[in-house]
PDB file of C-alpha atoms in Angstrom:
ATOM      1  CA  GLY A   1     -38.699 -36.886  45.748  1.00 51.00           C
ATOM      2  CA  VAL A   2     -37.830 -35.160  42.221  1.00 45.00           C
ATOM      3  CA  SER A   3     -37.290 -38.805  40.605  1.00 48.00           C
ATOM      4  CA  GLY A   4     -40.766 -40.148  41.610  1.00 47.00           C
ATOM      5  CA  LEU A   5     -42.163 -36.753  40.767  1.00 45.00           C
ATOM      6  CA  SER A   6     -40.115 -36.655  36.978  1.00 49.00           C
ATOM      7  CA  ALA A   7     -41.796 -39.956  36.277  1.00 50.00           C
ATOM      8  CA  GLN A   8     -45.204 -39.377  37.013  1.00 48.00           C
ATOM      9  CA  TRP A   9     -44.757 -36.461  35.001  1.00 46.00           C
ATOM     10  CA  ALA A  10     -43.599 -38.485  32.159  1.00 48.00           C
ATOM     11  CA  VAL A  11     -46.640 -40.664  32.069  1.00 47.00           C
ATOM     12  CA  GLY A  12     -49.376 -37.698  32.548  1.00 49.00           C
ATOM     13  CA  THR A  13     -48.063 -35.771  29.348  1.00 48.00           C
ATOM     14  CA  GLN A  14     -47.704 -38.421  27.223  1.00 50.00           C
ATOM     15  CA  SER A  15     -51.174 -37.671  25.752  1.00 52.00           C
ATOM     16  CA  LEU A  16     -50.772 -33.633  25.757  1.00 48.00           C
ATOM     17  CA  PRO A  17     -49.706 -31.583  22.275  1.00 52.00           C
ATOM     18  CA  SER A  18     -45.922 -31.371  22.113  1.00 54.00           C
ATOM     19  CA  CYS A  19     -45.877 -27.214  22.374  1.00 49.00           C
ATOM     20  CA  ILE A  20     -46.833 -27.999  26.076  1.00 51.00           C
ATOM     21  CA  VAL A  21     -44.554 -30.381  26.203  1.00 46.00           C
ATOM     22  CA  ASN A  22     -41.612 -28.715  25.648  1.00 55.00           C
ATOM     23  CA  THR A  23     -42.964 -25.939  27.769  1.00 55.00           C
ATOM     24  CA  MET A  24     -43.512 -28.620  30.931  1.00 57.00           C
ATOM     25  CA  GLU A  25     -40.271 -29.538  30.600  1.00 61.00           C
ATOM     26  CA  THR A  26     -38.579 -26.174  30.411  1.00 62.00           C
ATOM     27  CA  ASP A  27     -40.139 -25.316  33.535  1.00 62.00           C
ATOM     28  CA  MET A  28     -39.417 -28.815  35.240  1.00 62.00           C
ATOM     29  CA  GLU A  29     -35.331 -28.569  34.420  1.00 65.00           C
ATOM     30  CA  LEU A  30     -35.732 -25.070  36.058  1.00 61.00           C
ATOM     31  CA  ALA A  31     -37.235 -26.071  39.241  1.00 61.00           C
ATOM     32  CA  GLN A  32     -34.889 -28.561  39.050  1.00 66.00           C
ATOM     33  CA  GLU A  33     -32.412 -26.244  38.974  1.00 65.00           C
ATOM     34  CA  ARG A  34     -33.245 -24.111  41.842  1.00 66.00           C
ATOM     35  CA  LEU A  35     -33.409 -26.981  43.908  1.00 61.00           C
ATOM     36  CA  THR A  36     -29.973 -27.924  43.531  1.00 62.00           C
ATOM     37  CA  THR A  37     -29.066 -24.194  43.902  1.00 58.00           C
ATOM     38  CA  GLU A  38     -30.657 -24.164  46.849  1.00 58.00           C
ATOM     39  CA  GLU A  39     -28.860 -27.926  48.366  1.00 57.00           C
ATOM     40  CA  SER A  40     -25.360 -26.240  47.791  1.00 54.00           C
ATOM     41  CA  LYS A  41     -26.558 -23.382  48.914  1.00 52.00           C
ATOM     42  CA  ARG A  42     -27.330 -24.955  52.151  1.00 52.00           C
ATOM     43  CA  LYS A  43     -23.826 -27.145  52.324  1.00 49.00           C
ATOM     44  CA  ASP A  44     -22.102 -23.956  52.205  1.00 49.00           C
ATOM     45  CA  GLU A  45     -24.073 -22.037  54.970  1.00 47.00           C
ATOM     46  CA  GLY A  46     -23.394 -25.665  57.002  1.00 47.00           C
ATOM     47  CA  ALA A  47     -22.241 -22.888  59.905  1.00 43.00           C
ATOM     48  CA  PHE A  48     -25.538 -21.399  59.648  1.00 46.00           C
ATOM     49  CA  GLY A  49     -27.795 -24.247  59.538  1.00 45.00           C
ATOM     50  CA  SER A  50     -26.719 -25.559  63.051  1.00 44.00           C
ATOM     51  CA  GLU A  51     -29.289 -24.540  64.736  1.00 44.00           C
ATOM     52  CA  ASN A  52     -31.269 -27.434  63.490  1.00 40.00           C
ATOM     53  CA  GLU A  53     -28.368 -29.625  64.533  1.00 52.00           C
ATOM     54  CA  GLY A  54     -28.713 -29.407  67.998  1.00 62.00           C
ATOM     55  CA  ILE A  55     -26.344 -29.884  70.716  1.00 69.00           C
ATOM     56  CA  GLY A  56     -26.319 -33.065  71.370  1.00 75.00           C
ATOM     57  CA  CYS A  57     -26.507 -34.759  75.071  1.00 81.00           C
ATOM     58  CA  CYS A  58     -23.318 -33.526  75.960  1.00 82.00           C
ATOM     59  CA  GLY A  59     -24.230 -29.937  75.266  1.00 78.00           C
ATOM     60  CA  TRP A  60     -27.401 -30.173  77.099  1.00 80.00           C
ATOM     61  CA  THR A  61     -25.494 -31.695  80.095  1.00 82.00           C
ATOM     62  CA  LEU A  62     -23.074 -28.541  80.223  1.00 81.00           C
ATOM     63  CA  VAL A  63     -25.717 -26.423  79.319  1.00 80.00           C
ATOM     64  CA  PHE A  64     -26.932 -27.573  82.752  1.00 82.00           C
ATOM     65  CA  PHE A  65     -23.959 -27.391  84.431  1.00 82.00           C
ATOM     66  CA  SER A  66     -23.880 -23.911  83.479  1.00 82.00           C
ATOM     67  CA  PHE A  67     -27.192 -22.979  84.386  1.00 82.00           C
ATOM     68  CA  LEU A  68     -26.442 -24.470  87.719  1.00 85.00           C
ATOM     69  CA  PHE A  69     -22.975 -21.775  88.110  1.00 83.00           C
ATOM     70  CA  ILE A  70     -25.399 -19.239  87.864  1.00 80.00           C
ATOM     71  CA  LEU A  71     -28.029 -20.142  90.594  1.00 82.00           C
ATOM     72  CA  ALA A  72     -24.703 -20.412  92.883  1.00 82.00           C
ATOM     73  CA  THR A  73     -22.789 -17.291  92.098  1.00 82.00           C
ATOM     74  CA  LEU A  74     -25.653 -15.266  92.331  1.00 81.00           C
ATOM     75  CA  PRO A  75     -26.412 -12.554  91.875  1.00 79.00           C
ATOM     76  CA  LEU A  76     -22.850 -11.923  90.827  1.00 80.00           C
ATOM     77  CA  SER A  77     -23.391 -14.114  87.421  1.00 79.00           C
ATOM     78  CA  ILE A  78     -26.289 -11.481  86.007  1.00 81.00           C
ATOM     79  CA  TRP A  79     -22.923  -9.090  85.321  1.00 81.00           C
ATOM     80  CA  CYS A  80     -21.656 -11.833  83.609  1.00 81.00           C
ATOM     81  CA  CYS A  81     -24.531 -13.335  81.551  1.00 85.00           C
ATOM     82  CA  VAL A  82     -27.109 -10.067  80.625  1.00 87.00           C
ATOM     83  CA  LYS A  83     -25.823  -8.359  77.501  1.00 88.00           C
ATOM     84  CA  ILE A  84     -27.219  -5.263  75.760  1.00 89.00           C
ATOM     85  CA  VAL A  85     -27.379  -5.203  72.773  1.00 91.00           C
ATOM     86  CA  ARG A  86     -27.740  -0.652  71.352  1.00 91.00           C
ATOM     87  CA  GLU A  87     -29.879   0.061  68.249  1.00 91.00           C
ATOM     88  CA  TYR A  88     -26.495   0.381  66.608  1.00 91.00           C
ATOM     89  CA  GLU A  89     -24.706  -2.366  66.753  1.00 92.00           C
ATOM     90  CA  ARG A  90     -25.402  -6.559  66.265  1.00 92.00           C
ATOM     91  CA  ALA A  91     -24.447  -9.417  68.334  1.00 92.00           C
ATOM     92  CA  VAL A  92     -23.066 -12.851  66.821  1.00 91.00           C
ATOM     93  CA  ILE A  93     -23.558 -15.659  69.702  1.00 88.00           C
ATOM     94  CA  PHE A  94     -21.884 -19.348  69.407  1.00 88.00           C
ATOM     95  CA  ARG A  95     -22.894 -22.058  71.888  1.00 85.00           C
ATOM     96  CA  LEU A  96     -20.432 -24.867  72.721  1.00 84.00           C
ATOM     97  CA  GLY A  97     -19.300 -23.945  69.187  1.00 82.00           C
ATOM     98  CA  LYS A  98     -22.053 -23.693  66.470  1.00 83.00           C
ATOM     99  CA  LEU A  99     -24.173 -20.518  65.394  1.00 83.00           C
ATOM    100  CA  THR A 100     -27.128 -20.272  67.630  1.00 79.00           C
ATOM    101  CA  ARG A 101     -29.451 -18.525  65.074  1.00 78.00           C
ATOM    102  CA  ARG A 102     -28.819 -17.948  61.531  1.00 79.00           C
ATOM    103  CA  GLU A 103     -28.873 -14.162  61.338  1.00 83.00           C
ATOM    104  CA  ALA A 104     -27.475 -11.848  64.131  1.00 87.00           C
ATOM    105  CA  ARG A 105     -29.490 -10.449  66.907  1.00 87.00           C
ATOM    106  CA  GLY A 106     -30.072  -6.896  68.096  1.00 83.00           C
ATOM    107  CA  PRO A 107     -30.958  -4.514  69.500  1.00 89.00           C
ATOM    108  CA  GLY A 108     -32.328  -5.665  73.081  1.00 90.00           C
ATOM    109  CA  ILE A 109     -31.261  -7.266  76.494  1.00 89.00           C
ATOM    110  CA  TYR A 110     -29.787 -11.129  75.643  1.00 89.00           C
ATOM    111  CA  TRP A 111     -28.890 -13.630  78.200  1.00 85.00           C
ATOM    112  CA  VAL A 112     -25.444 -15.779  77.867  1.00 87.00           C
ATOM    113  CA  PHE A 113     -24.231 -18.599  79.396  1.00 86.00           C
ATOM    114  CA  PRO A 114     -20.936 -18.775  81.240  1.00 84.00           C
ATOM    115  CA  CYS A 115     -17.945 -20.641  79.538  1.00 82.00           C
ATOM    116  CA  ILE A 116     -20.269 -21.910  76.697  1.00 85.00           C
ATOM    117  CA  ASP A 117     -21.559 -19.127  75.020  1.00 85.00           C
ATOM    118  CA  ASP A 118     -19.152 -16.560  72.761  1.00 87.00           C
ATOM    119  CA  PHE A 119     -20.974 -13.559  72.604  1.00 89.00           C
ATOM    120  CA  ARG A 120     -19.270 -11.348  69.462  1.00 90.00           C
ATOM    121  CA  ARG A 121     -19.978  -7.643  68.777  1.00 91.00           C
ATOM    122  CA  VAL A 122     -20.253  -6.054  65.411  1.00 93.00           C
ATOM    123  CA  ASP A 123     -20.759  -2.355  65.354  1.00 93.00           C
ATOM    124  CA  LEU A 124     -22.834  -1.324  62.352  1.00 93.00           C
ATOM    125  CA  ARG A 125     -21.610   2.643  62.563  1.00 93.00           C
ATOM    126  CA  THR A 126     -20.105   4.049  59.639  1.00 93.00           C
ATOM    127  CA  ILE A 127     -15.726   4.219  60.763  1.00 93.00           C
ATOM    128  CA  ALA A 128     -13.183   6.699  59.160  1.00 93.00           C
ATOM    129  CA  PHE A 129     -10.038   5.413  58.620  1.00 93.00           C
ATOM    130  CA  VAL A 130      -7.140   8.029  58.039  1.00 92.00           C
ATOM    131  CA  VAL A 131      -4.737   5.731  55.873  1.00 91.00           C
ATOM    132  CA  PRO A 132      -0.956   6.795  56.869  1.00 90.00           C
ATOM    133  CA  PRO A 133       0.811   8.245  54.643  1.00 89.00           C
ATOM    134  CA  GLN A 134       2.608   6.098  52.460  1.00 87.00           C
ATOM    135  CA  GLU A 135       5.331   6.411  50.574  1.00 87.00           C
ATOM    136  CA  VAL A 136       5.019   5.909  46.949  1.00 87.00           C
ATOM    137  CA  LEU A 137       7.265   5.708  43.606  1.00 86.00           C
ATOM    138  CA  THR A 138       5.563   7.313  40.673  1.00 86.00           C
ATOM    139  CA  LYS A 139       5.251   5.519  37.013  1.00 87.00           C
ATOM    140  CA  ASP A 140       7.847   8.335  36.295  1.00 84.00           C
ATOM    141  CA  SER A 141      10.479   7.659  39.507  1.00 83.00           C
ATOM    142  CA  VAL A 142       9.646  10.298  41.473  1.00 84.00           C
ATOM    143  CA  THR A 143       9.113   9.827  45.429  1.00 86.00           C
ATOM    144  CA  ILE A 144       5.964  11.281  46.892  1.00 87.00           C
ATOM    145  CA  MET A 145       4.063  10.675  50.291  1.00 89.00           C
ATOM    146  CA  VAL A 146       0.391  10.240  49.666  1.00 89.00           C
ATOM    147  CA  ASP A 147      -2.027   9.726  52.517  1.00 89.00           C
ATOM    148  CA  ALA A 148      -6.279   8.837  51.965  1.00 91.00           C
ATOM    149  CA  VAL A 149      -9.476   8.572  54.521  1.00 93.00           C
ATOM    150  CA  LEU A 150     -11.661   5.753  53.721  1.00 94.00           C
ATOM    151  CA  TYR A 151     -14.809   5.616  54.946  1.00 95.00           C
ATOM    152  CA  TYR A 152     -16.699   2.077  55.620  1.00 95.00           C
ATOM    153  CA  ARG A 153     -19.236  -0.122  57.642  1.00 94.00           C
ATOM    154  CA  ILE A 154     -19.977  -3.250  58.419  1.00 94.00           C
ATOM    155  CA  VAL A 155     -23.334  -4.574  56.473  1.00 93.00           C
ATOM    156  CA  ASP A 156     -23.313  -8.527  57.281  1.00 92.00           C
ATOM    157  CA  PRO A 157     -22.417  -9.471  60.887  1.00 91.00           C
ATOM    158  CA  LEU A 158     -21.926 -13.017  60.225  1.00 91.00           C
ATOM    159  CA  SER A 159     -20.103 -12.593  57.037  1.00 90.00           C
ATOM    160  CA  SER A 160     -17.176 -10.914  59.275  1.00 91.00           C
ATOM    161  CA  VAL A 161     -17.070 -12.539  62.045  1.00 91.00           C
ATOM    162  CA  PHE A 162     -16.887 -16.297  59.843  1.00 88.00           C
ATOM    163  CA  LYS A 163     -14.609 -14.528  56.572  1.00 88.00           C
ATOM    164  CA  LEU A 164     -12.213 -12.818  58.655  1.00 88.00           C
ATOM    165  CA  ASP A 165     -10.797 -13.019  62.395  1.00 87.00           C
ATOM    166  CA  ASN A 166     -10.752  -9.130  62.198  1.00 90.00           C
ATOM    167  CA  VAL A 167     -12.194  -7.034  59.781  1.00 91.00           C
ATOM    168  CA  THR A 168     -11.661  -3.733  60.721  1.00 91.00           C
ATOM    169  CA  LEU A 169      -7.537  -4.441  60.014  1.00 93.00           C
ATOM    170  CA  ALA A 170      -8.207  -6.447  57.162  1.00 93.00           C
ATOM    171  CA  THR A 171     -10.227  -3.557  55.544  1.00 93.00           C
ATOM    172  CA  GLN A 172      -7.492  -0.777  56.484  1.00 92.00           C
ATOM    173  CA  MET A 173      -4.269  -3.337  55.872  1.00 93.00           C
ATOM    174  CA  LEU A 174      -6.632  -3.581  52.099  1.00 93.00           C
ATOM    175  CA  ALA A 175      -6.844  -0.011  51.853  1.00 92.00           C
ATOM    176  CA  GLN A 176      -3.406   1.248  51.828  1.00 92.00           C
ATOM    177  CA  THR A 177      -1.846  -1.588  49.566  1.00 91.00           C
ATOM    178  CA  THR A 178      -4.513  -0.779  47.328  1.00 92.00           C
ATOM    179  CA  LEU A 179      -3.497   3.193  47.981  1.00 91.00           C
ATOM    180  CA  ARG A 180      -0.176   2.108  46.562  1.00 90.00           C
ATOM    181  CA  ASN A 181      -0.881   0.142  43.958  1.00 90.00           C
ATOM    182  CA  ILE A 182      -3.192   2.769  42.204  1.00 90.00           C
ATOM    183  CA  LEU A 183      -0.318   5.607  42.839  1.00 89.00           C
ATOM    184  CA  GLY A 184       2.041   3.061  41.282  1.00 87.00           C
ATOM    185  CA  ILE A 185       0.851   3.689  37.846  1.00 88.00           C
ATOM    186  CA  LYS A 186       0.265   6.963  37.151  1.00 87.00           C
ATOM    187  CA  ASN A 187       2.538   9.981  36.905  1.00 88.00           C
ATOM    188  CA  LEU A 188       3.066  12.468  39.049  1.00 85.00           C
ATOM    189  CA  SER A 189       1.046  15.024  36.829  1.00 84.00           C
ATOM    190  CA  GLU A 190      -1.507  12.351  36.739  1.00 86.00           C
ATOM    191  CA  ILE A 191      -1.286  12.408  40.165  1.00 86.00           C
ATOM    192  CA  LEU A 192      -2.008  16.210  40.986  1.00 84.00           C
ATOM    193  CA  VAL A 193      -4.624  17.195  38.794  1.00 86.00           C
ATOM    194  CA  GLU A 194      -6.850  13.439  38.824  1.00 86.00           C
ATOM    195  CA  ARG A 195      -7.601  12.931  42.519  1.00 86.00           C
ATOM    196  CA  GLU A 196     -11.279  12.435  42.276  1.00 88.00           C
ATOM    197  CA  GLN A 197     -10.545  10.351  39.491  1.00 89.00           C
ATOM    198  CA  MET A 198      -7.962   7.699  41.645  1.00 89.00           C
ATOM    199  CA  ALA A 199     -10.457   8.325  44.452  1.00 90.00           C
ATOM    200  CA  ASN A 200     -13.238   6.623  42.728  1.00 91.00           C
ATOM    201  CA  GLN A 201     -11.234   3.956  41.767  1.00 91.00           C
ATOM    202  CA  MET A 202      -9.817   2.962  45.000  1.00 91.00           C
ATOM    203  CA  GLU A 203     -13.438   2.757  46.699  1.00 91.00           C
ATOM    204  CA  LEU A 204     -14.595   0.472  43.228  1.00 92.00           C
ATOM    205  CA  ASN A 205     -11.603  -1.962  43.945  1.00 92.00           C
ATOM    206  CA  LEU A 206     -11.961  -2.222  47.752  1.00 92.00           C
ATOM    207  CA  ARG A 207     -15.985  -2.473  47.321  1.00 91.00           C
ATOM    208  CA  ASP A 208     -15.041  -5.775  45.057  1.00 90.00           C
ATOM    209  CA  THR A 209     -13.363  -7.359  47.755  1.00 90.00           C
ATOM    210  CA  THR A 210     -14.491  -5.873  50.660  1.00 92.00           C
ATOM    211  CA  THR A 211     -18.260  -7.097  50.097  1.00 91.00           C
ATOM    212  CA  GLU A 212     -17.201 -10.806  50.008  1.00 90.00           C
ATOM    213  CA  TRP A 213     -16.282  -9.607  54.149  1.00 92.00           C
ATOM    214  CA  GLY A 214     -19.828  -7.977  54.979  1.00 91.00           C
ATOM    215  CA  VAL A 215     -18.052  -4.707  54.553  1.00 94.00           C
ATOM    216  CA  LYS A 216     -19.445  -1.919  52.385  1.00 93.00           C
ATOM    217  CA  VAL A 217     -17.465   1.116  51.299  1.00 93.00           C
ATOM    218  CA  GLU A 218     -18.740   4.020  51.010  1.00 92.00           C
ATOM    219  CA  GLY A 219     -16.394   6.322  49.769  1.00 91.00           C
ATOM    220  CA  VAL A 220     -12.430   7.448  49.614  1.00 92.00           C
ATOM    221  CA  GLU A 221     -10.352  10.841  49.871  1.00 90.00           C
ATOM    222  CA  LEU A 222      -7.421  11.716  48.829  1.00 89.00           C
ATOM    223  CA  LYS A 223      -6.158  13.894  51.495  1.00 85.00           C
ATOM    224  CA  ASP A 224      -2.651  15.309  50.458  1.00 84.00           C
ATOM    225  CA  VAL A 225       0.231  14.496  48.283  1.00 85.00           C
ATOM    226  CA  LYS A 226       3.519  15.475  50.027  1.00 84.00           C
ATOM    227  CA  LEU A 227       6.484  16.439  47.889  1.00 81.00           C
ATOM    228  CA  PRO A 228      10.693  16.188  48.486  1.00 75.00           C
ATOM    229  CA  GLU A 229      11.622  19.437  49.660  1.00 77.00           C
ATOM    230  CA  ALA A 230      14.166  19.279  46.409  1.00 75.00           C
ATOM    231  CA  LEU A 231      11.187  18.361  43.876  1.00 71.00           C
ATOM    232  CA  GLN A 232       9.424  21.496  45.055  1.00 68.00           C
ATOM    233  CA  ARG A 233      12.234  24.071  44.689  1.00 76.00           C
ATOM    234  CA  ALA A 234      12.965  22.614  41.185  1.00 74.00           C
ATOM    235  CA  MET A 235       8.866  23.184  40.441  1.00 72.00           C
ATOM    236  CA  ALA A 236       9.055  26.517  42.235  1.00 76.00           C
ATOM    237  CA  ALA A 237      12.028  27.475  40.001  1.00 78.00           C
ATOM    238  CA  GLU A 238      10.528  26.365  36.878  1.00 78.00           C
ATOM    239  CA  ALA A 239       7.235  28.036  37.501  1.00 79.00           C
ATOM    240  CA  GLU A 240       9.098  31.286  38.143  1.00 79.00           C
ATOM    241  CA  ALA A 241      11.108  31.284  35.127  1.00 83.00           C
ATOM    242  CA  ALA A 242       8.341  30.734  33.039  1.00 83.00           C
ATOM    243  CA  ARG A 243       6.777  33.731  34.443  1.00 84.00           C
ATOM    244  CA  GLU A 244       9.361  35.658  34.097  1.00 85.00           C
ATOM    245  CA  ALA A 245       9.890  34.618  30.346  1.00 86.00           C
ATOM    246  CA  LYS A 246       6.019  35.445  30.133  1.00 87.00           C
ATOM    247  CA  ALA A 247       6.704  39.085  31.577  1.00 86.00           C
ATOM    248  CA  LYS A 248       9.271  39.318  29.267  1.00 87.00           C
ATOM    249  CA  VAL A 249       7.514  38.431  26.063  1.00 88.00           C
ATOM    250  CA  THR A 250       4.731  40.928  27.085  1.00 89.00           C
ATOM    251  CA  ALA A 251       6.846  43.871  27.535  1.00 86.00           C
ATOM    252  CA  ALA A 252       8.281  43.065  24.153  1.00 88.00           C
ATOM    253  CA  GLU A 253       5.324  43.005  22.697  1.00 88.00           C
ATOM    254  CA  GLY A 254       4.256  46.331  24.151  1.00 87.00           C
ATOM    255  CA  GLU A 255       7.117  48.185  23.003  1.00 87.00           C
ATOM    256  CA  MET A 256       6.626  47.018  19.371  1.00 88.00           C
ATOM    257  CA  LYS A 257       3.005  48.204  20.060  1.00 87.00           C
ATOM    258  CA  ALA A 258       4.237  51.470  20.906  1.00 86.00           C
ATOM    259  CA  SER A 259       6.936  52.520  18.500  1.00 86.00           C
ATOM    260  CA  GLN A 260       4.305  51.471  16.083  1.00 86.00           C
ATOM    261  CA  SER A 261       1.884  54.280  17.081  1.00 85.00           C
ATOM    262  CA  LEU A 262       5.546  56.699  17.309  1.00 79.00           C
ATOM    263  CA  LYS A 263       5.308  55.514  14.322  1.00 82.00           C
ATOM    264  CA  GLU A 264       1.763  56.763  13.393  1.00 82.00           C
ATOM    265  CA  ALA A 265       2.208  60.129  15.093  1.00 78.00           C
ATOM    266  CA  ALA A 266       5.244  61.252  13.349  1.00 77.00           C
ATOM    267  CA  LEU A 267       3.652  60.794   9.972  1.00 79.00           C
ATOM    268  CA  VAL A 268       0.899  62.392  11.232  1.00 76.00           C
ATOM    269  CA  LEU A 269       3.079  65.642  12.337  1.00 72.00           C
ATOM    270  CA  ALA A 270       4.968  65.601   9.636  1.00 75.00           C
ATOM    271  CA  GLU A 271       1.943  66.729   7.479  1.00 76.00           C
ATOM    272  CA  THR A 272       0.967  68.776   9.779  1.00 74.00           C
ATOM    273  CA  PRO A 273       4.442  70.739  10.811  1.00 69.00           C
ATOM    274  CA  THR A 274       1.696  73.693  13.286  1.00 71.00           C
ATOM    275  CA  ALA A 275       0.673  70.434  15.461  1.00 72.00           C
ATOM    276  CA  LEU A 276       4.277  70.144  16.583  1.00 68.00           C
ATOM    277  CA  GLN A 277       4.134  73.780  18.439  1.00 71.00           C
ATOM    278  CA  LEU A 278       1.151  73.121  19.217  1.00 74.00           C
ATOM    279  CA  ARG A 279       2.794  70.025  20.897  1.00 74.00           C
ATOM    280  CA  TYR A 280       5.324  71.973  22.002  1.00 71.00           C
ATOM    281  CA  LEU A 281       3.080  74.683  23.758  1.00 72.00           C
ATOM    282  CA  GLN A 282       1.391  71.327  25.723  1.00 76.00           C
ATOM    283  CA  THR A 283       4.252  70.121  26.870  1.00 74.00           C
ATOM    284  CA  LEU A 284       4.769  73.531  29.041  1.00 71.00           C
ATOM    285  CA  ASN A 285       1.452  73.691  30.676  1.00 74.00           C
ATOM    286  CA  THR A 286       1.745  70.189  31.645  1.00 74.00           C
ATOM    287  CA  ILE A 287       5.466  70.983  32.744  1.00 70.00           C
ATOM    288  CA  SER A 288       4.314  74.460  34.841  1.00 69.00           C
ATOM    289  CA  THR A 289       1.582  72.337  36.486  1.00 68.00           C
ATOM    290  CA  GLU A 290       4.003  70.462  38.657  1.00 64.00           C
ATOM    291  CA  LYS A 291       5.547  73.596  40.470  1.00 65.00           C
ATOM    292  CA  ASN A 292       9.385  72.863  39.082  1.00 61.00           C
ATOM    293  CA  SER A 293      11.736  75.094  39.121  1.00 64.00           C
ATOM    294  CA  THR A 294      13.541  74.842  35.952  1.00 65.00           C
ATOM    295  CA  ILE A 295      10.791  74.918  32.877  1.00 61.00           C
ATOM    296  CA  VAL A 296      12.742  74.031  29.185  1.00 63.00           C
ATOM    297  CA  PHE A 297      11.698  76.047  26.001  1.00 61.00           C
ATOM    298  CA  PRO A 298      11.950  74.003  22.974  1.00 61.00           C
ATOM    299  CA  ILE A 299      13.477  76.559  20.005  1.00 64.00           C
ATOM    300  CA  PRO A 300      12.506  75.132  16.546  1.00 61.00           C
ATOM    301  CA  ILE A 301      15.325  74.196  14.806  1.00 60.00           C
ATOM    302  CA  ASP A 302      14.013  75.525  11.615  1.00 63.00           C
ATOM    303  CA  PHE A 303      14.598  79.127  13.800  1.00 62.00           C
ATOM    304  CA  LEU A 304      18.561  78.451  14.627  1.00 58.00           C
ATOM    305  CA  SER A 305      19.101  77.934  11.317  1.00 62.00           C
ATOM    306  CA  ALA A 306      17.922  81.239  10.761  1.00 61.00           C
ATOM    307  CA  MET A 307      19.972  82.552  13.131  1.00 62.00           C
ATOM    308  CA  ILE A 308      22.754  81.089  12.747  1.00 62.00           C
ATOM    309  CA  ARG A 309      23.106  82.051   8.971  1.00 61.00           C
ATOM    310  CA  LYS A 310      22.456  85.230   9.810  1.00 57.00           C
TER     311      LYS A 310
END
C-alpha cells in the first residue's frame, strides 16, 4: 500500500532536483494525512459502515422466516410492513440492530420486515417550544419569572438517532438550563433592557451544543419577565415619586421665570406712570366683558392721598 509506494517514490526521486523533491515530499505527507483521517473517520462511524459487513448466515435465516411470516399473514401483514415517509420526514431503518444504509431514507414507500427491522421516523419541520416560566435569582438578588420560545429543527437524522435517545427532550431541557444560567449572571436592569442581546447569547450557546446532535437552533425569543408584586409596587412608587419631584422642579422654575417677568414689568411701569392708568382701563374692559354684577374701580393712591390732605 502506502509503504510500497513510498519506497518506489524514494528510488525514483534520487535523480531529481532538491526543490522538486521537497515539493513532492510535502504532497506525499498531505496525502498520507488525508488517508489517515479518512480511516479514523470510518472507524468512528462504525455503525454507518454496517451495510458492507453483512448480517451473516443467521441473519439471512431470520429474514427468510420473517418473509414466510409475511406470506402466512397476508394481506394483514401489508399494513405492518409498508411504511410511508412524507416529504418533511426521513426514516432510519435498522435490520437486526444494524443500519441498512449510511444515510436516512425518504420520502417514499418502504418495506419493513416484522420482528427484525426497527423503523425510526424523524420529523424535519421546525419545532416551536415554549420554555416554561423559570424562577431565576438575578445577580442583584431579585427573584423573577422568565419564559421564552425556542425554534429548532433536525438537520441530521442519523446523528439525532445515534447520539441521543430522545433528542427533542434533550434540546428542551438544555434550553431551560441555558436560560437560567444566562439570567443568573445579569442584574434586573440588564434583563429588562437587554432582552435581544441575551436571546442571541442563548441561541449561540444552544447551537454550540446541539450541532453534534444533528439539531439546528434557528432562534430564541424572551417572551415575558414577571416581577414579584411587592417589587412592582415598589418600582411604581419610585416612579411616581420621581414624577412628582420633576413636577415640583418644573413649577418652581415657572414661578422663578414669572417673578422675573413681573420685575421687568414693574420697572417699565415705574418709568411711565401713564401706562399704569392704561392698565387699569384694560382691566376694567376685561371685567365688563365677563357679565359680572360687581365691578371694582381701582383708584390711584395719589388721588386718595390728595383728598385726605384736604
